[in-house]
C-alpha positions as a Markdown table, in Angstrom:
| # | Residue | x | y | z |
|---|---|---|---|---|
| 1 | Unk | 110.2 | 123.2 | 65.9 |
| 2 | Unk | 106.5 | 123.2 | 65.6 |
| 3 | Unk | 104.1 | 125.2 | 67.5 |
| 4 | Unk | 100.3 | 124.5 | 68.1 |
| 5 | Unk | 99.4 | 126.8 | 65.3 |
| 6 | Unk | 101.5 | 125.4 | 62.2 |
| 7 | Unk | 101.7 | 121.6 | 63.6 |
| 8 | Unk | 98.9 | 120.3 | 61.5 |
| 9 | Unk | 100.4 | 121.9 | 58.3 |
| 10 | Unk | 104.2 | 121.4 | 59.4 |
| 11 | Unk | 104.5 | 118.2 | 61.2 |
| 12 | Unk | 104.3 | 116.1 | 57.7 |
| 13 | Unk | 108.0 | 116.8 | 57.3 |
| 14 | Unk | 108.6 | 114.8 | 60.6 |
| 15 | Unk | 106.5 | 112.2 | 59.4 |
| 16 | Unk | 109.4 | 109.4 | 59.4 |
| 17 | Unk | 110.9 | 110.5 | 63.0 |
| 18 | Unk | 111.5 | 107.6 | 65.2 |
| 19 | Unk | 113.8 | 108.9 | 67.8 |
| 20 | Unk | 114.0 | 112.6 | 69.4 |
| 21 | Unk | 116.4 | 114.0 | 72.1 |
| 22 | Unk | 116.1 | 117.4 | 73.2 |
| 23 | Unk | 119.1 | 117.9 | 75.5 |
| 24 | Unk | 120.4 | 121.1 | 77.2 |
| 25 | Unk | 118.2 | 123.4 | 75.3 |
| 26 | Unk | 118.8 | 126.0 | 78.4 |
| 27 | Unk | 116.7 | 129.0 | 77.2 |
| 28 | Unk | 113.8 | 126.9 | 75.7 |
| 29 | Unk | 110.8 | 127.8 | 77.7 |
| 30 | Unk | 108.4 | 125.7 | 75.9 |
| 31 | Unk | 108.4 | 122.1 | 74.3 |
| 32 | Unk | 107.8 | 121.7 | 70.7 |
| 33 | Unk | 104.4 | 120.5 | 69.4 |
| 34 | Unk | 105.3 | 116.3 | 69.1 |
| 35 | Unk | 102.4 | 114.8 | 70.1 |
| 36 | Unk | 101.0 | 114.4 | 66.2 |
| 37 | Unk | 104.2 | 112.8 | 65.0 |
| 38 | Unk | 102.7 | 109.7 | 63.7 |
| 39 | Unk | 106.0 | 107.2 | 63.8 |
| 40 | Unk | 107.7 | 108.7 | 66.9 |
| 41 | Unk | 108.7 | 105.7 | 69.4 |
| 42 | Unk | 111.4 | 107.3 | 71.7 |
| 43 | Unk | 111.4 | 110.9 | 73.4 |
| 44 | Unk | 114.2 | 112.0 | 75.6 |
| 45 | Unk | 114.5 | 115.0 | 76.8 |
| 46 | Unk | 117.1 | 116.4 | 79.4 |
| 47 | Unk | 118.4 | 119.6 | 80.9 |
| 48 | Unk | 115.6 | 122.0 | 79.9 |
| 49 | Unk | 116.1 | 124.6 | 82.7 |
| 50 | Unk | 113.8 | 127.0 | 81.4 |
| 51 | Unk | 110.8 | 124.6 | 81.0 |
| 52 | Unk | 108.5 | 125.2 | 83.7 |
| 53 | Unk | 105.3 | 123.6 | 82.4 |
| 54 | Unk | 104.3 | 120.9 | 79.9 |
| 55 | Unk | 101.0 | 122.0 | 78.4 |
| 56 | Unk | 98.4 | 120.9 | 76.0 |
| 57 | Unk | 100.8 | 122.7 | 73.4 |
| 58 | Unk | 103.1 | 119.5 | 73.9 |
| 59 | Unk | 100.6 | 117.3 | 72.5 |
| 60 | Unk | 98.7 | 118.7 | 70.0 |
| 61 | Unk | 95.3 | 118.9 | 71.1 |
| 62 | Unk | 92.9 | 120.1 | 68.4 |
| 63 | Unk | 89.2 | 120.3 | 68.7 |
| 64 | Unk | 87.9 | 120.5 | 65.2 |
| 65 | Unk | 85.9 | 117.4 | 64.4 |
| 66 | Unk | 88.3 | 116.2 | 61.7 |
| 67 | Unk | 91.0 | 115.3 | 64.2 |
| 68 | Unk | 90.8 | 111.9 | 65.5 |
| 69 | Unk | 92.8 | 112.7 | 69.0 |
| 70 | Unk | 95.3 | 109.9 | 69.0 |
| 71 | Unk | 98.0 | 111.8 | 70.7 |
| 72 | Unk | 101.7 | 110.3 | 70.7 |
| 73 | Unk | 100.1 | 107.7 | 68.9 |
| 74 | Unk | 103.4 | 105.2 | 68.3 |
| 75 | Unk | 105.4 | 106.6 | 71.4 |
| 76 | Unk | 106.9 | 103.6 | 73.6 |
| 77 | Unk | 109.4 | 105.4 | 75.6 |
| 78 | Unk | 109.4 | 108.8 | 77.6 |
| 79 | Unk | 112.4 | 109.7 | 79.3 |
| 80 | Unk | 112.4 | 113.2 | 81.3 |
| 81 | Unk | 115.8 | 113.9 | 82.9 |
| 82 | Unk | 117.4 | 117.0 | 85.1 |
| 83 | Unk | 113.9 | 119.2 | 84.4 |
| 84 | Unk | 115.3 | 121.2 | 87.8 |
| 85 | Unk | 112.3 | 124.0 | 87.0 |
| 86 | Unk | 109.4 | 121.9 | 86.1 |
| 87 | Unk | 106.8 | 122.2 | 88.4 |
| 88 | Unk | 103.6 | 121.2 | 86.3 |
| 89 | Unk | 103.0 | 118.6 | 83.7 |
| 90 | Unk | 99.5 | 118.7 | 82.8 |
| 91 | Unk | 97.1 | 116.1 | 80.8 |
| 92 | Unk | 96.5 | 116.4 | 77.1 |
| 93 | Unk | 93.1 | 117.0 | 77.4 |
| 94 | Unk | 90.2 | 118.4 | 79.5 |
| 95 | Unk | 88.1 | 115.9 | 81.3 |
| 96 | Unk | 85.1 | 116.5 | 79.0 |
| 97 | Unk | 87.1 | 116.2 | 75.6 |
| 98 | Unk | 87.3 | 112.3 | 74.5 |
| 99 | Unk | 90.4 | 111.2 | 72.9 |
| 100 | Unk | 93.6 | 109.0 | 73.3 |
| 101 | Unk | 97.0 | 109.4 | 74.7 |
| 102 | Unk | 100.2 | 107.8 | 75.1 |
| 103 | Unk | 98.0 | 104.4 | 73.8 |
| 104 | Unk | 101.4 | 102.5 | 73.0 |
| 105 | Unk | 103.8 | 103.9 | 76.1 |
| 106 | Unk | 105.7 | 101.2 | 77.5 |
| 107 | Unk | 108.5 | 102.8 | 79.6 |
| 108 | Unk | 108.3 | 106.1 | 81.6 |
| 109 | Unk | 111.2 | 107.5 | 83.0 |
| 110 | Unk | 111.1 | 110.5 | 85.3 |
| 111 | Unk | 114.8 | 111.1 | 87.3 |
| 112 | Unk | 115.6 | 114.6 | 88.7 |
| 113 | Unk | 112.5 | 116.6 | 88.4 |
| 114 | Unk | 112.3 | 117.7 | 92.1 |
| 115 | Unk | 110.0 | 120.6 | 91.6 |
| 116 | Unk | 107.7 | 118.4 | 89.8 |
| 117 | Unk | 103.8 | 118.8 | 91.6 |
| 118 | Unk | 101.5 | 117.5 | 88.9 |
| 119 | Unk | 101.5 | 115.0 | 86.1 |
| 120 | Unk | 99.3 | 112.9 | 84.1 |
| 121 | Unk | 97.9 | 109.4 | 84.9 |
| 122 | Unk | 96.6 | 108.4 | 81.8 |
| 123 | Unk | 99.4 | 105.5 | 80.6 |
| 124 | Unk | 96.9 | 102.9 | 79.5 |
| 125 | Unk | 99.4 | 100.4 | 78.4 |
| 126 | Unk | 102.5 | 101.2 | 80.8 |
| 127 | Unk | 104.8 | 98.3 | 81.7 |
| 128 | Unk | 108.1 | 100.1 | 83.1 |
| 129 | Unk | 108.0 | 103.1 | 85.3 |
| 130 | Unk | 110.8 | 104.9 | 87.1 |
| 131 | Unk | 110.6 | 107.6 | 89.2 |
| 132 | Unk | 113.9 | 109.4 | 91.0 |
| 133 | Unk | 114.4 | 112.4 | 93.0 |
| 134 | Unk | 110.3 | 113.4 | 93.0 |
| 135 | Unk | 107.9 | 113.5 | 95.9 |
| 136 | Unk | 105.3 | 111.2 | 96.8 |
| 137 | Unk | 102.2 | 113.4 | 95.0 |
| 138 | Unk | 103.7 | 113.2 | 91.6 |
| 139 | Unk | 104.5 | 109.4 | 92.4 |
| 140 | Unk | 100.8 | 108.7 | 93.3 |
| 141 | Unk | 99.4 | 110.8 | 90.6 |
| 142 | Unk | 101.5 | 108.8 | 87.7 |
| 143 | Unk | 100.4 | 105.6 | 89.2 |
| 144 | Unk | 97.1 | 106.0 | 90.3 |
| 145 | Unk | 95.2 | 104.2 | 87.2 |
| 146 | Unk | 98.1 | 101.9 | 85.9 |
| 147 | Unk | 96.9 | 98.2 | 85.7 |
| 148 | Unk | 99.5 | 97.0 | 83.2 |
| 149 | Unk | 103.2 | 97.5 | 85.1 |
| 150 | Unk | 105.8 | 94.8 | 84.7 |
| 151 | Unk | 108.7 | 96.7 | 86.4 |
| 152 | Unk | 108.6 | 99.6 | 89.0 |
| 153 | Unk | 111.7 | 101.5 | 90.3 |
| 154 | Unk | 111.4 | 104.2 | 92.5 |
| 155 | Unk | 114.1 | 106.1 | 94.2 |
| 156 | Unk | 114.4 | 109.2 | 96.7 |
| 157 | Unk | 110.6 | 109.9 | 97.0 |
| 158 | Unk | 110.2 | 112.2 | 99.6 |
| 159 | Unk | 107.3 | 112.0 | 102.0 |
| 160 | Unk | 106.4 | 108.6 | 101.0 |
| 161 | Unk | 104.9 | 106.4 | 103.9 |
| 162 | Unk | 104.1 | 103.5 | 101.9 |
| 163 | Unk | 103.7 | 102.3 | 98.1 |
| 164 | Unk | 100.1 | 103.2 | 97.3 |
| 165 | Unk | 97.4 | 100.4 | 97.8 |
| 166 | Unk | 95.7 | 100.7 | 94.4 |
| 167 | Unk | 99.2 | 100.4 | 92.9 |
| 168 | Unk | 99.6 | 97.1 | 94.6 |
| 169 | Unk | 96.6 | 95.9 | 94.2 |
| 170 | Unk | 96.1 | 96.8 | 90.3 |
| 171 | Unk | 99.1 | 95.4 | 88.9 |
| 172 | Unk | 98.8 | 91.6 | 88.7 |
| 173 | Unk | 101.6 | 91.4 | 86.0 |
| 174 | Unk | 104.4 | 93.0 | 88.3 |
| 175 | Unk | 107.7 | 91.0 | 88.1 |
| 176 | Unk | 110.1 | 93.8 | 89.5 |
| 177 | Unk | 109.7 | 95.9 | 92.4 |
| 178 | Unk | 112.9 | 98.2 | 93.6 |
| 179 | Unk | 112.5 | 100.9 | 96.1 |
| 180 | Unk | 115.5 | 102.9 | 97.2 |
| 181 | Unk | 116.6 | 105.7 | 99.0 |
| 182 | Unk | 112.9 | 106.7 | 100.2 |
| 183 | Unk | 113.9 | 108.1 | 103.5 |
| 184 | Unk | 110.3 | 108.3 | 104.9 |
| 185 | Unk | 109.1 | 104.8 | 104.2 |
| 186 | Unk | 107.8 | 102.9 | 107.1 |
| 187 | Unk | 105.6 | 100.3 | 105.5 |
| 188 | Unk | 105.8 | 98.5 | 102.2 |
| 189 | Unk | 101.7 | 98.4 | 101.9 |
| 190 | Unk | 99.6 | 100.4 | 103.9 |
| 191 | Unk | 97.2 | 98.1 | 104.9 |
| 192 | Unk | 98.9 | 94.8 | 105.2 |
| 193 | Unk | 98.8 | 92.1 | 102.3 |
| 194 | Unk | 96.9 | 93.6 | 99.6 |
| 195 | Unk | 98.9 | 92.7 | 96.8 |
| 196 | Unk | 97.9 | 91.4 | 93.4 |
| 197 | Unk | 100.9 | 89.7 | 92.1 |
| 198 | Unk | 101.6 | 87.1 | 94.2 |
| 199 | Unk | 102.4 | 84.8 | 91.2 |
| 200 | Unk | 104.1 | 87.2 | 89.1 |
| 201 | Unk | 106.8 | 89.0 | 91.1 |
| 202 | Unk | 110.2 | 87.6 | 90.5 |
| 203 | Unk | 112.6 | 90.5 | 92.2 |
| 204 | Unk | 112.0 | 92.3 | 95.2 |
| 205 | Unk | 114.7 | 94.7 | 96.3 |
| 206 | Unk | 114.5 | 97.6 | 99.3 |
| 207 | Unk | 117.5 | 99.3 | 100.3 |
| 208 | Unk | 118.4 | 102.5 | 102.2 |
| 209 | Unk | 115.0 | 103.1 | 103.7 |
| 210 | Unk | 116.1 | 104.2 | 107.4 |
| 211 | Unk | 112.8 | 104.4 | 108.5 |
| 212 | Unk | 111.3 | 101.0 | 107.2 |
| 213 | Unk | 109.9 | 99.2 | 110.4 |
| 214 | Unk | 107.7 | 96.3 | 108.9 |
| 215 | Unk | 107.5 | 93.8 | 106.1 |
| 216 | Unk | 104.2 | 92.2 | 105.5 |
| 217 | Unk | 103.8 | 88.4 | 106.9 |
| 218 | Unk | 102.5 | 87.6 | 103.0 |
| 219 | Unk | 106.1 | 87.3 | 102.0 |
| 220 | Unk | 105.8 | 83.7 | 102.3 |
| 221 | Unk | 102.8 | 83.7 | 99.4 |
| 222 | Unk | 105.0 | 85.5 | 96.6 |
| 223 | Unk | 105.5 | 81.9 | 94.9 |
| 224 | Unk | 107.4 | 83.3 | 91.7 |
| 225 | Unk | 110.2 | 85.3 | 93.8 |
| 226 | Unk | 113.9 | 84.6 | 92.8 |
| 227 | Unk | 115.6 | 87.8 | 94.0 |
| 228 | Unk | 115.0 | 89.4 | 97.4 |
| 229 | Unk | 117.2 | 92.1 | 98.7 |
| 230 | Unk | 116.6 | 93.9 | 101.8 |
| 231 | Unk | 119.7 | 96.1 | 102.5 |
| 232 | Unk | 120.4 | 99.2 | 104.6 |
| 233 | Unk | 117.5 | 99.3 | 106.4 |
| 234 | Unk | 118.6 | 99.8 | 109.9 |
| 235 | Unk | 115.2 | 100.3 | 111.7 |
| 236 | Unk | 114.0 | 96.7 | 110.3 |
| 237 | Unk | 114.1 | 94.5 | 113.3 |
| 238 | Unk | 112.2 | 91.3 | 112.5 |
| 239 | Unk | 112.0 | 89.4 | 109.2 |
| 240 | Unk | 108.6 | 87.3 | 107.7 |
| 241 | Unk | 109.2 | 83.6 | 107.0 |
| 242 | Unk | 110.0 | 83.1 | 103.6 |
| 243 | Unk | 109.4 | 79.3 | 103.6 |
| 244 | Unk | 106.9 | 79.8 | 100.7 |
| 245 | Unk | 109.0 | 81.1 | 98.4 |
| 246 | Unk | 112.0 | 78.6 | 99.0 |
| 247 | Unk | 111.8 | 76.6 | 95.9 |
| 248 | Unk | 112.7 | 79.1 | 93.4 |
| 249 | Unk | 114.8 | 81.7 | 95.5 |
| 250 | Unk | 117.8 | 82.4 | 94.0 |
| 251 | Unk | 119.3 | 85.5 | 95.6 |
| 252 | Unk | 118.7 | 86.6 | 99.1 |
| 253 | Unk | 120.7 | 89.8 | 100.5 |
| 254 | Unk | 119.9 | 90.9 | 104.2 |
| 255 | Unk | 121.1 | 94.0 | 105.7 |
| 256 | Unk | 119.2 | 95.1 | 108.9 |
| 257 | Unk | 119.0 | 95.1 | 112.5 |
| 258 | Unk | 117.4 | 91.5 | 112.8 |
| 259 | Unk | 118.7 | 89.3 | 115.4 |
| 260 | Unk | 117.1 | 86.1 | 113.5 |
| 261 | Unk | 117.0 | 85.3 | 110.2 |
| 262 | Unk | 114.0 | 84.3 | 108.6 |
| 263 | Unk | 112.4 | 80.9 | 109.2 |
| 264 | Unk | 112.9 | 79.1 | 105.6 |
| 265 | Unk | 116.4 | 80.2 | 104.8 |
| 266 | Unk | 117.5 | 76.6 | 105.2 |
| 267 | Unk | 114.9 | 75.2 | 102.9 |
| 268 | Unk | 116.3 | 77.7 | 100.0 |
| 269 | Unk | 117.6 | 74.8 | 98.0 |
| 270 | Unk | 117.8 | 76.8 | 94.8 |
| 271 | Unk | 119.9 | 79.6 | 96.4 |
| 272 | Unk | 123.0 | 80.7 | 94.6 |
| 273 | Unk | 123.7 | 83.8 | 96.4 |
| 274 | Unk | 123.6 | 84.5 | 99.9 |
| 275 | Unk | 124.4 | 87.9 | 101.3 |
| 276 | Unk | 124.1 | 88.6 | 104.8 |
| 277 | Unk | 126.0 | 92.3 | 105.6 |
| 278 | Unk | 126.1 | 94.7 | 108.2 |
| 279 | Unk | 123.1 | 92.9 | 110.6 |
| 280 | Unk | 124.5 | 94.5 | 114.0 |
| 281 | Unk | 122.5 | 92.2 | 116.1 |
| 282 | Unk | 122.6 | 89.1 | 114.7 |
| 283 | Unk | 123.6 | 86.4 | 117.0 |
| 284 | Unk | 123.8 | 83.2 | 114.5 |
| 285 | Unk | 122.9 | 81.8 | 111.1 |
| 286 | Unk | 121.3 | 78.5 | 110.7 |
| 287 | Unk | 122.8 | 75.2 | 109.4 |
| 288 | Unk | 123.7 | 76.1 | 105.4 |
| 289 | Unk | 124.1 | 72.1 | 104.4 |
| 290 | Unk | 121.1 | 71.7 | 102.1 |
| 291 | Unk | 121.9 | 74.7 | 99.8 |
| 292 | Unk | 124.2 | 72.7 | 97.5 |
| 293 | Unk | 123.1 | 75.4 | 94.7 |
| 294 | Unk | 125.1 | 78.2 | 96.6 |
| 295 | Unk | 127.6 | 79.9 | 94.3 |
| 296 | Unk | 128.3 | 83.1 | 96.6 |
| 297 | Unk | 128.4 | 83.4 | 100.2 |
| 298 | Unk | 128.7 | 86.8 | 101.8 |
| 299 | Unk | 128.9 | 86.9 | 105.6 |
| 300 | Unk | 130.4 | 90.1 | 107.1 |
| 301 | Unk | 130.1 | 93.2 | 109.3 |
| 302 | Unk | 128.0 | 91.2 | 111.9 |
| 303 | Unk | 129.4 | 92.2 | 115.3 |
| 304 | Unk | 127.5 | 90.1 | 117.4 |
| 305 | Unk | 127.8 | 87.0 | 115.6 |
| 306 | Unk | 129.1 | 83.8 | 117.9 |
| 307 | Unk | 130.4 | 81.7 | 115.0 |
| 308 | Unk | 130.1 | 80.6 | 111.6 |
| 309 | Unk | 127.1 | 78.6 | 110.3 |
| 310 | Unk | 127.2 | 74.5 | 110.1 |
| 311 | Unk | 127.2 | 72.9 | 106.8 |
| 312 | Unk | 129.5 | 75.0 | 104.9 |
| 313 | Unk | 131.5 | 71.6 | 104.2 |
| 314 | Unk | 128.7 | 70.7 | 102.0 |
| 315 | Unk | 128.9 | 73.5 | 99.4 |
| 316 | Unk | 130.5 | 72.0 | 96.8 |
| 317 | Unk | 129.7 | 74.7 | 94.2 |
| 318 | Unk | 131.0 | 77.6 | 96.3 |
| 319 | Unk | 133.2 | 80.1 | 94.1 |
| 320 | Unk | 132.9 | 83.2 | 96.0 |
| 321 | Unk | 133.4 | 83.7 | 99.8 |
| 322 | Unk | 133.2 | 87.1 | 101.5 |
| 323 | Unk | 133.8 | 86.8 | 105.1 |
| 324 | Unk | 134.8 | 88.8 | 108.5 |
| 325 | Unk | 133.9 | 92.0 | 110.6 |
| 326 | Unk | 133.1 | 89.8 | 113.3 |
| 327 | Unk | 133.1 | 90.3 | 117.3 |
| 328 | Unk | 135.9 | 92.6 | 118.0 |
| 329 | Unk | 136.9 | 91.0 | 121.1 |
| 330 | Unk | 137.9 | 88.0 | 119.0 |
| 331 | Unk | 141.4 | 87.8 | 119.2 |
| 332 | Unk | 141.6 | 85.5 | 115.7 |
| 333 | Unk | 139.8 | 84.8 | 112.7 |
| 334 | Unk | 137.6 | 81.9 | 113.0 |
| 335 | Unk | 138.6 | 78.8 | 111.2 |
| 336 | Unk | 137.7 | 78.5 | 107.7 |
| 337 | Unk | 138.9 | 74.5 | 107.5 |
| 338 | Unk | 135.3 | 73.5 | 106.8 |
| 339 | Unk | 134.9 | 75.6 | 103.7 |
| 340 | Unk | 135.2 | 73.6 | 100.3 |
| 341 | Unk | 138.7 | 74.5 | 99.1 |
| 342 | Unk | 138.4 | 72.7 | 95.7 |
| 343 | Unk | 136.1 | 75.1 | 94.4 |
| 344 | Unk | 136.4 | 78.5 | 95.9 |
| 345 | Unk | 138.0 | 80.9 | 93.3 |
| 346 | Unk | 137.6 | 84.3 | 94.9 |
| 347 | Unk | 138.0 | 85.0 | 98.6 |
| 348 | Unk | 137.4 | 88.1 | 100.7 |
| 349 | Unk | 138.7 | 88.5 | 104.3 |
| 350 | Unk | 137.2 | 91.2 | 106.3 |
| 351 | Unk | 139.4 | 92.0 | 109.7 |
| 352 | Unk | 139.1 | 94.0 | 112.5 |
| 353 | Unk | 141.2 | 96.0 | 114.9 |
| 354 | Unk | 142.5 | 93.0 | 117.0 |
| 355 | Unk | 143.8 | 90.9 | 114.4 |
| 356 | Unk | 147.7 | 90.9 | 113.8 |
| 357 | Unk | 147.6 | 87.9 | 111.3 |
| 358 | Unk | 145.8 | 86.1 | 108.5 |
| 359 | Unk | 144.1 | 83.0 | 109.0 |
| 360 | Unk | 146.5 | 80.2 | 108.4 |
| 361 | Unk | 143.7 | 78.0 | 106.9 |
| 362 | Unk | 143.6 | 79.8 | 103.5 |
| 363 | Unk | 146.5 | 78.1 | 102.5 |
| 364 | Unk | 144.3 | 75.3 | 101.3 |
| 365 | Unk | 142.4 | 77.5 | 98.9 |
| 366 | Unk | 144.4 | 76.1 | 96.2 |
| 367 | Unk | 142.1 | 77.1 | 93.3 |
| 368 | Unk | 141.8 | 80.5 | 94.2 |
| 369 | Unk | 142.5 | 83.4 | 91.5 |
| 370 | Unk | 141.4 | 86.4 | 93.7 |
| 371 | Unk | 142.5 | 87.1 | 97.3 |
| 372 | Unk | 140.8 | 90.3 | 99.2 |
| 373 | Unk | 142.5 | 91.4 | 102.7 |
| 374 | Unk | 140.6 | 94.2 | 104.4 |
| 375 | Unk | 140.7 | 96.1 | 107.5 |
| 376 | Unk | 143.5 | 94.0 | 109.1 |
| 377 | Unk | 144.8 | 97.3 | 110.7 |
| 378 | Unk | 147.5 | 95.3 | 112.7 |
| 379 | Unk | 149.2 | 93.3 | 110.2 |
| 380 | Unk | 152.6 | 95.0 | 109.5 |
| 381 | Unk | 154.0 | 92.1 | 107.2 |
| 382 | Unk | 152.1 | 89.7 | 104.5 |
| 383 | Unk | 153.2 | 85.9 | 105.1 |
| 384 | Unk | 155.5 | 84.5 | 102.7 |
| 385 | Unk | 153.1 | 81.2 | 102.5 |
| 386 | Unk | 151.0 | 83.4 | 100.2 |
| 387 | Unk | 153.3 | 82.3 | 97.6 |
| 388 | Unk | 151.8 | 78.7 | 98.1 |
| 389 | Unk | 148.7 | 80.0 | 96.5 |
| 390 | Unk | 150.0 | 79.6 | 93.2 |
| 391 | Unk | 146.9 | 80.3 | 91.1 |
| 392 | Unk | 146.0 | 83.7 | 92.5 |
| 393 | Unk | 146.4 | 86.3 | 90.0 |
| 394 | Unk | 144.9 | 89.3 | 91.2 |
| 395 | Unk | 145.9 | 90.4 | 95.1 |
| 396 | Unk | 143.6 | 93.2 | 96.5 |
| 397 | Unk | 144.9 | 94.8 | 99.8 |
| 398 | Unk | 142.4 | 97.7 | 101.4 |
| 399 | Unk | 142.3 | 99.3 | 104.5 |
| 400 | Unk | 145.0 | 97.7 | 106.2 |
| 401 | Unk | 146.7 | 101.2 | 107.9 |
| 402 | Unk | 149.8 | 99.6 | 109.2 |
| 403 | Unk | 150.9 | 97.1 | 106.3 |
| 404 | Unk | 154.5 | 97.8 | 105.6 |
| 405 | Unk | 155.8 | 94.7 | 104.0 |
| 406 | Unk | 154.9 | 92.5 | 101.3 |
| 407 | Unk | 156.1 | 89.0 | 100.5 |
| 408 | Unk | 159.1 | 88.1 | 98.5 |
| 409 | Unk | 159.3 | 88.6 | 94.8 |
| 410 | Unk | 159.1 | 85.2 | 94.4 |
| 411 | Unk | 156.2 | 84.6 | 96.6 |
| 412 | Unk | 154.1 | 87.0 | 94.3 |
| 413 | Unk | 155.8 | 85.8 | 90.8 |
| 414 | Unk | 152.3 | 84.9 | 89.7 |
| 415 | Unk | 150.5 | 87.8 | 90.1 |
| 416 | Unk | 149.1 | 89.9 | 87.3 |
| 417 | Unk | 147.5 | 92.5 | 89.0 |
| 418 | Unk | 148.1 | 94.2 | 92.6 |
| 419 | Unk | 145.8 | 96.5 | 94.2 |
| 420 | Unk | 146.5 | 98.5 | 97.1 |
| 421 | Unk | 144.1 | 101.0 | 98.5 |
| 422 | Unk | 144.1 | 103.2 | 101.8 |
| 423 | Unk | 147.4 | 101.4 | 103.0 |
| 424 | Unk | 148.9 | 104.7 | 103.7 |
| 425 | Unk | 152.6 | 102.9 | 104.7 |
| 426 | Unk | 152.6 | 100.2 | 102.1 |
| 427 | Unk | 151.6 | 102.8 | 99.5 |
| 428 | Unk | 154.9 | 105.1 | 100.3 |
| 429 | Unk | 156.9 | 101.9 | 100.1 |
| 430 | Unk | 155.6 | 100.8 | 96.9 |
| 431 | Unk | 156.4 | 104.0 | 94.7 |
| 432 | Unk | 157.6 | 103.1 | 91.2 |
| 433 | Unk | 161.5 | 103.0 | 91.2 |
| 434 | Unk | 162.0 | 104.5 | 94.9 |
| 435 | Unk | 159.9 | 102.7 | 97.3 |
| 436 | Unk | 161.6 | 100.2 | 99.4 |
| 437 | Unk | 159.0 | 97.5 | 98.1 |
| 438 | Unk | 159.2 | 98.6 | 94.8 |
| 439 | Unk | 161.8 | 96.0 | 93.4 |
| 440 | Unk | 159.2 | 93.0 | 95.0 |
| 441 | Unk | 156.4 | 94.0 | 92.6 |
| 442 | Unk | 158.3 | 95.6 | 89.5 |
| 443 | Unk | 157.3 | 92.4 | 87.6 |
| 444 | Unk | 153.6 | 92.6 | 88.1 |
| 445 | Unk | 151.9 | 93.9 | 84.8 |
| 446 | Unk | 149.4 | 95.9 | 86.5 |
| 447 | Unk | 150.0 | 97.7 | 89.7 |
| 448 | Unk | 147.2 | 100.0 | 91.0 |
| 449 | Unk | 148.1 | 102.3 | 94.1 |
| 450 | Unk | 145.4 | 104.4 | 95.7 |
């Protein structure tokens, strides 16, 4: 397109360009000089396999006195995707040179640039940073001088033991922090509670960080927190109090190795979604009677759980319930009679090896529109009383290895969708036209077999 030699004379042809996408130019070895384009707002670069370095030619860095050195003057979004051989991304100018680069850049995304070892650190207006599949050196360099972040998402950053302290201290407007698949992360912050965003952070998500063993006690000081998710962190065995965030917290997800849920849970009166999943050491759940705003509740795959929590009869707004996968020594599913039946619309049941029947009390849920039945391996036939759930339109059957028989066509006359997944015996019997169960389901508009 343009080279550093003719850019000053040639870039005027492209003065009005607002958006540039460079995708799959696999033989290109050097990126074009586009830092001088005065109107460029969005730049997307993907799959430039032969580009190993982004150097000064990318910016258009001229040393004559007539050039004001504002590079990428209007750029707001920059994305680098699948640059598999990119090793170096240099700063625009030498340290002794004065000038401005990326003055308006708000969003920076770097994904799947696994070889990248160096990057710039001058992003004076950056608000949203997303880095995936990179190493900690690159991340730390890019984030070292940031002070204006509102959103940070990091994923699959190798050798990252903790989030850099300066990043946590200097970004007082951070509203969203997401960390996922960082296998070397041990601590969220290196020296305890050094956060600068106590009053701004609204969403904190940490997932699939196997080595994470500690969350700072300062969690309770995140006064604006609305969404808190810690999932698939098996080495996390204790949880700080959430008493201080109880008033505004609307969504809470916990999936780790804790024995006791965080204190303050019962005071989260604004909570609309609560998910407790794959907590193998959890023994009990506190009374939920004051969580009157709860709309969605998940309690699944907690193998040591001794019983359902008290207070479920007070959850009058509950629409979605996913429950089960409890102690495999139990011969029967725990009673659901305390669940408010008038409001519940979606019920997802997780069984275990010993169960050979569904809990009878789900017949009470007359407002159900969706019913999921999972992991009931000993069930061979679904009960005819499923026909009493006349409002159910969608029935999902998943991983019921010995299930063979469905209720009668009359019991399933209200269904509009039947989904059968990983139920090998039933799948064979539901083959269109020839299966033994086919006539029972032929009237259902949408039947999916997998």
